[in-house]
Each structure stands twice: as structure tokens, then as C-alpha cells.
GROMACS .gro file of C-alpha atoms in nm:
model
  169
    1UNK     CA    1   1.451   5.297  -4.179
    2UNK     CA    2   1.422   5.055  -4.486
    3UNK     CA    3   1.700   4.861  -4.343
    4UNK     CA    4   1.534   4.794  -4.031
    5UNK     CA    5   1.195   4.704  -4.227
    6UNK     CA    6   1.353   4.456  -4.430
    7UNK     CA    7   1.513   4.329  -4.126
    8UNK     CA    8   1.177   4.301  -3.930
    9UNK     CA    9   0.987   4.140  -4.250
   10UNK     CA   10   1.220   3.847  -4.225
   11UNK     CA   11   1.202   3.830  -3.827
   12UNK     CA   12   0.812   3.848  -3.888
   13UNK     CA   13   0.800   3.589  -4.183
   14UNK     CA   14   1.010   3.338  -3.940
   15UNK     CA   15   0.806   3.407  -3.631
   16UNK     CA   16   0.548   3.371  -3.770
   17UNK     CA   17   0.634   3.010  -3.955
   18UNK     CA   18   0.714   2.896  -3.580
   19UNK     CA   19   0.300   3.035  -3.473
   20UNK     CA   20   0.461   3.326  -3.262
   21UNK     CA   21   0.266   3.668  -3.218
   22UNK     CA   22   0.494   3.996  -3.300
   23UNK     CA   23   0.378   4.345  -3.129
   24UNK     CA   24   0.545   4.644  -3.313
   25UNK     CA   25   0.600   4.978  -3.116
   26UNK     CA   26   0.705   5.305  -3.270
   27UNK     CA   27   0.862   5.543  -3.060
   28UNK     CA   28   0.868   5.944  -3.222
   29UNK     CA   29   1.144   5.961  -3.475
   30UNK     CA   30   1.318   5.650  -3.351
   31UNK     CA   31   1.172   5.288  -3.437
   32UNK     CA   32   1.177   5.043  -3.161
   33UNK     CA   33   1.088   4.695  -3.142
   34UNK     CA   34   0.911   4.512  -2.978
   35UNK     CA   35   0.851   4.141  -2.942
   36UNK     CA   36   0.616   3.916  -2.741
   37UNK     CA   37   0.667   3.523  -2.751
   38UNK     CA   38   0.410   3.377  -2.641
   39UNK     CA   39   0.398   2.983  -2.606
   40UNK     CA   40   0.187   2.750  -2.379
   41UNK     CA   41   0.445   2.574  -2.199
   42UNK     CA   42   0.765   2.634  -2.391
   43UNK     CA   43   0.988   2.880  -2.397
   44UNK     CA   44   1.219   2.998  -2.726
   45UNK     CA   45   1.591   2.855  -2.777
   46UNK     CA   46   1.781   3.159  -3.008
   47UNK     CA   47   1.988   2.881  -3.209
   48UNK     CA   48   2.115   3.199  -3.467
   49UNK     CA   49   2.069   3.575  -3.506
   50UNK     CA   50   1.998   3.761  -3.825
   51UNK     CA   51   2.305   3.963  -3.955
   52UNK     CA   52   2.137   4.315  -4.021
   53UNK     CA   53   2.023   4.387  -3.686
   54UNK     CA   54   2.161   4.065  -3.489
   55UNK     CA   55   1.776   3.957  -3.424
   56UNK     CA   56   1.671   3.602  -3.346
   57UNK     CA   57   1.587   3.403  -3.632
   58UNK     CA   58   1.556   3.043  -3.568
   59UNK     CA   59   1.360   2.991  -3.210
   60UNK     CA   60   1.369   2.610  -3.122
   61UNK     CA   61   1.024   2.500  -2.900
   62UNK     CA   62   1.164   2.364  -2.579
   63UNK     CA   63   0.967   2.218  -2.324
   64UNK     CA   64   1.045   2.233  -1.983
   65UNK     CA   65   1.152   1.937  -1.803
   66UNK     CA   66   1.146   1.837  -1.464
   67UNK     CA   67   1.544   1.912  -1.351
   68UNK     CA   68   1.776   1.618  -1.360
   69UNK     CA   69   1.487   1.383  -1.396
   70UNK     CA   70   1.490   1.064  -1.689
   71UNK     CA   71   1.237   0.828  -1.742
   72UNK     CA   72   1.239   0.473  -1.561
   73UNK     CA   73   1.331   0.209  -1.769
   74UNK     CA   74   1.096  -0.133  -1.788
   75UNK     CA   75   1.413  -0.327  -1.691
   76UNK     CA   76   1.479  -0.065  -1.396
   77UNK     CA   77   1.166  -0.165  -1.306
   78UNK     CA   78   1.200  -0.500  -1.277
   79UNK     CA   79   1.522  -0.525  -1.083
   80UNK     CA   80   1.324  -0.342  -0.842
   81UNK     CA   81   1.055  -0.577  -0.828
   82UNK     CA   82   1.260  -0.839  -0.828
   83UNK     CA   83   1.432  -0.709  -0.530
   84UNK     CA   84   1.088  -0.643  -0.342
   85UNK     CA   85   1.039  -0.984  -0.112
   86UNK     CA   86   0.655  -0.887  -0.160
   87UNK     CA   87   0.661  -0.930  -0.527
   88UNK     CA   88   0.766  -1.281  -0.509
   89UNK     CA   89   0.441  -1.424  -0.616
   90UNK     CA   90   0.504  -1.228  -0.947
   91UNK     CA   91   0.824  -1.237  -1.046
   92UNK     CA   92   1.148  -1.413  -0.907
   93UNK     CA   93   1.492  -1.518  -0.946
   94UNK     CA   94   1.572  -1.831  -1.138
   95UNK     CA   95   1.949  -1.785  -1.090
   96UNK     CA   96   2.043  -1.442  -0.955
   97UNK     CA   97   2.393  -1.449  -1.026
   98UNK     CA   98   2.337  -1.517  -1.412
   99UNK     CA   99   2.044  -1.239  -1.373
  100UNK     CA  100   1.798  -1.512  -1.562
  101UNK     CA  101   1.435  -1.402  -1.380
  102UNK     CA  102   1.105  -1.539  -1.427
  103UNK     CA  103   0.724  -1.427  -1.438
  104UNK     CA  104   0.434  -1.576  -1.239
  105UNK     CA  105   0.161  -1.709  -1.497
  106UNK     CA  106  -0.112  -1.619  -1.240
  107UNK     CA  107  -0.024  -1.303  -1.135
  108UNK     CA  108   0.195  -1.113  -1.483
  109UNK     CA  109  -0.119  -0.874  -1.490
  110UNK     CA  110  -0.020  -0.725  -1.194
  111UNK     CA  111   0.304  -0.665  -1.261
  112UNK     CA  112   0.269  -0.520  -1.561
  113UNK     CA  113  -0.060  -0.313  -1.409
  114UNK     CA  114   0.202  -0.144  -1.168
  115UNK     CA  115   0.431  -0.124  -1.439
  116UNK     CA  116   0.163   0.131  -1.617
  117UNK     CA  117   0.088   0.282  -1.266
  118UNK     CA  118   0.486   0.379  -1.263
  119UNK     CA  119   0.477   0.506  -1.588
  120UNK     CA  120   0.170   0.723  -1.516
  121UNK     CA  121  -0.026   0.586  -1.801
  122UNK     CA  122  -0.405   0.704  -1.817
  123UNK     CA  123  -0.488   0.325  -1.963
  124UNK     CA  124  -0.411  -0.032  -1.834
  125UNK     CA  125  -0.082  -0.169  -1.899
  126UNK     CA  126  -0.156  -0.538  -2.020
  127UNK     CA  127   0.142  -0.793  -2.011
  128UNK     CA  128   0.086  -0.817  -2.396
  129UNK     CA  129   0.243  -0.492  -2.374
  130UNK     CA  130   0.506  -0.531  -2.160
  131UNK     CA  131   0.613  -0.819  -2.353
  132UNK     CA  132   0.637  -0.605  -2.638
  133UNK     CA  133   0.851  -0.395  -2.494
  134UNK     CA  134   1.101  -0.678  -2.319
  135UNK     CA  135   1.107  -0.832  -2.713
  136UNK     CA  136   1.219  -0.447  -2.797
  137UNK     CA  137   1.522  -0.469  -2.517
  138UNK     CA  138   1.657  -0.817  -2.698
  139UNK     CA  139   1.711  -0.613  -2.986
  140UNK     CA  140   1.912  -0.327  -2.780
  141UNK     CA  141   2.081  -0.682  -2.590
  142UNK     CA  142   2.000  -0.574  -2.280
  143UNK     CA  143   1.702  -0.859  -2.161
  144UNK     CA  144   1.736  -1.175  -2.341
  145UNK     CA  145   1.424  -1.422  -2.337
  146UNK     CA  146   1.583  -1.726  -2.216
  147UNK     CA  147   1.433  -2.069  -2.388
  148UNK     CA  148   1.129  -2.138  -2.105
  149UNK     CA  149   0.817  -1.987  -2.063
  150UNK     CA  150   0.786  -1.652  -1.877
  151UNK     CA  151   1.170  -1.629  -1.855
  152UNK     CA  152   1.444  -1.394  -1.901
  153UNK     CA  153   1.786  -1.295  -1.901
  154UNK     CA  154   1.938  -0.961  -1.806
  155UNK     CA  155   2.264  -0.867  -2.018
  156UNK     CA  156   2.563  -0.920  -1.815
  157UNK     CA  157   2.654  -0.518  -1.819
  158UNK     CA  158   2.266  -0.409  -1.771
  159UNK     CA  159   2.313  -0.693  -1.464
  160UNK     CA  160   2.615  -0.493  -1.351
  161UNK     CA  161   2.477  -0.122  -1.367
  162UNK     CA  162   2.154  -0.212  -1.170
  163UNK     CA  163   2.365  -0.419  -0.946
  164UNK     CA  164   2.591  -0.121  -0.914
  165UNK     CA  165   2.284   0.121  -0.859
  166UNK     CA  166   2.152  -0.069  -0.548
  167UNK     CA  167   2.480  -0.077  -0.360
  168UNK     CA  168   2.490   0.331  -0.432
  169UNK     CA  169   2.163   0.321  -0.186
   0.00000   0.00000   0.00000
């Protein structure tokens, strides 16, 4: 009976670390346990067991994620658009083949409006902030800004994938 105590006073201490609530039953002679996770939108990962009684130790906070599903990526995005014969007073080709695009002056807003829209953000995407994150993709290499105003230059391999993605369609 000590054994099991000591056991369950190290399950408890880590539960309760990790903010999870621990119901103990006691059935007649025999002890049983009983344990109740409970989690607003997450469910435990066991990632190790604990040697006296092989209990859980470590739980990992995992939230569910929509199956299969990533992210869109800004430069996703703008092959898209740039693909879109509607979006032409926005954004355009300067040489396709190179994969060196350019933004409309007049209308960047509302690409980078719809760009937030995509995303699901709650506030207004500004092109201030899309150009933040096109400056963050020259450091990854895969948009360069080429040496004019408003214009830039997918990496030859990022050119290939999304090239390669459309012809999948």
C-alpha cells in the first residue's frame, strides 16, 4: 500500500505541475485509481511511464489540428494572385519565366487586405506588413526584392515547386 502511495504522490506532484485535476477512488481492501484529465481543447501525449506502477508521468499538451491541413504561405499566396487574370491591377508579371513580379502602387492595400482575409486575421493586414514579411522570405532566399520599386523575385526552386503545384491541378 505504501508503494502505491509513493507512486501516486509523484503522479499527483507531476499532474498537477501540468494544471491537471486527479480523482482518487478506493475500492474495499483493494486501492484503485482513478484519473480524470481534463483540458479545454487538448488532449494528453504519455511521452514516459513511471517505473513503480508503469503510470504516466510526463503528459505533453497537444492541440488538435485540423487533419492534413498547413498554413498558406505569403508567397503561395501570391503565385495565386498572380495567376488570377482579375488581380492584374494589383500585382503582375514583369518576366514570368525569371518569376520577377511586381505590385500596383494604387492598389497594394488590397492585396495585402485579402492577404489578411486568407489568413483569417481579426485586424487589417496593411502592406507595411506584408512587406515585412516578403523582407523575412529574402532571408530564407526564397523572394528576392529585385532593385525597382514594388518588385520581386521568386527563388528559382520556390519558382519550380509552385510551378509544379499548379500543373498537379
Amino acid at each position: 500500500m505504501w508503494f502505491h502511495f509513493n507512486c501516486l504522490l509523484v503522479l499527483k506532484d507531476s499532474l498537477l505541475k501540468e494544471k491537471w485535476f486527479i480523482s482518487i477512488q478506493q475500492a474495499f481492501s483493494e486501492t484503485v485509481f482513478v484519473f480524470f484529465f481534463i483540458r479545454k481543447a487538448t488532449k494528453p501525449h504519455i511521452t514516459g511511464t513511471n517505473t513503480c506502477m508503469n503510470l504516466p508521468v510526463k503528459l505533453k499538451h497537444t492541440r488538435p489540428s485540423p487533419a492534413g491541413k498547413r498554413k498558406e504561405r505569403l508567397f503561395q499566396f501570391l503565385f495565386e494572385m498572380l495567376q488570377t487574370p482579375s488581380m492584374r491591377s494589383c500585382i503582375w508579371w514583369v518576366q514570368s519565366s525569371a518569376g520577377t513580379f511586381q505590385f500596383s502602387s494604387q492598389n497594394k492595400e488590397r492585396l495585402a487586405q485579402l492577404w489578411g482575409r486568407r489568413k483569417g486575421n481579426r485586424k487589417t493586414m496593411t502592406y507595411q506588413k506584408m512587406a515585412r514579411a516578403l523582407r523575412n522570405y529574402s532571408r530564407t532566399g526564397e523572394i528576392q526584392k529585385v532593385k525597382r520599386k514594388l518588385t520581386y523575385r521568386f527563388n528559382e526552386k520556390t519558382l519550380r515547386g509552385l510551378q509544379g503545384d499548379t500543373s498537379v491541378v
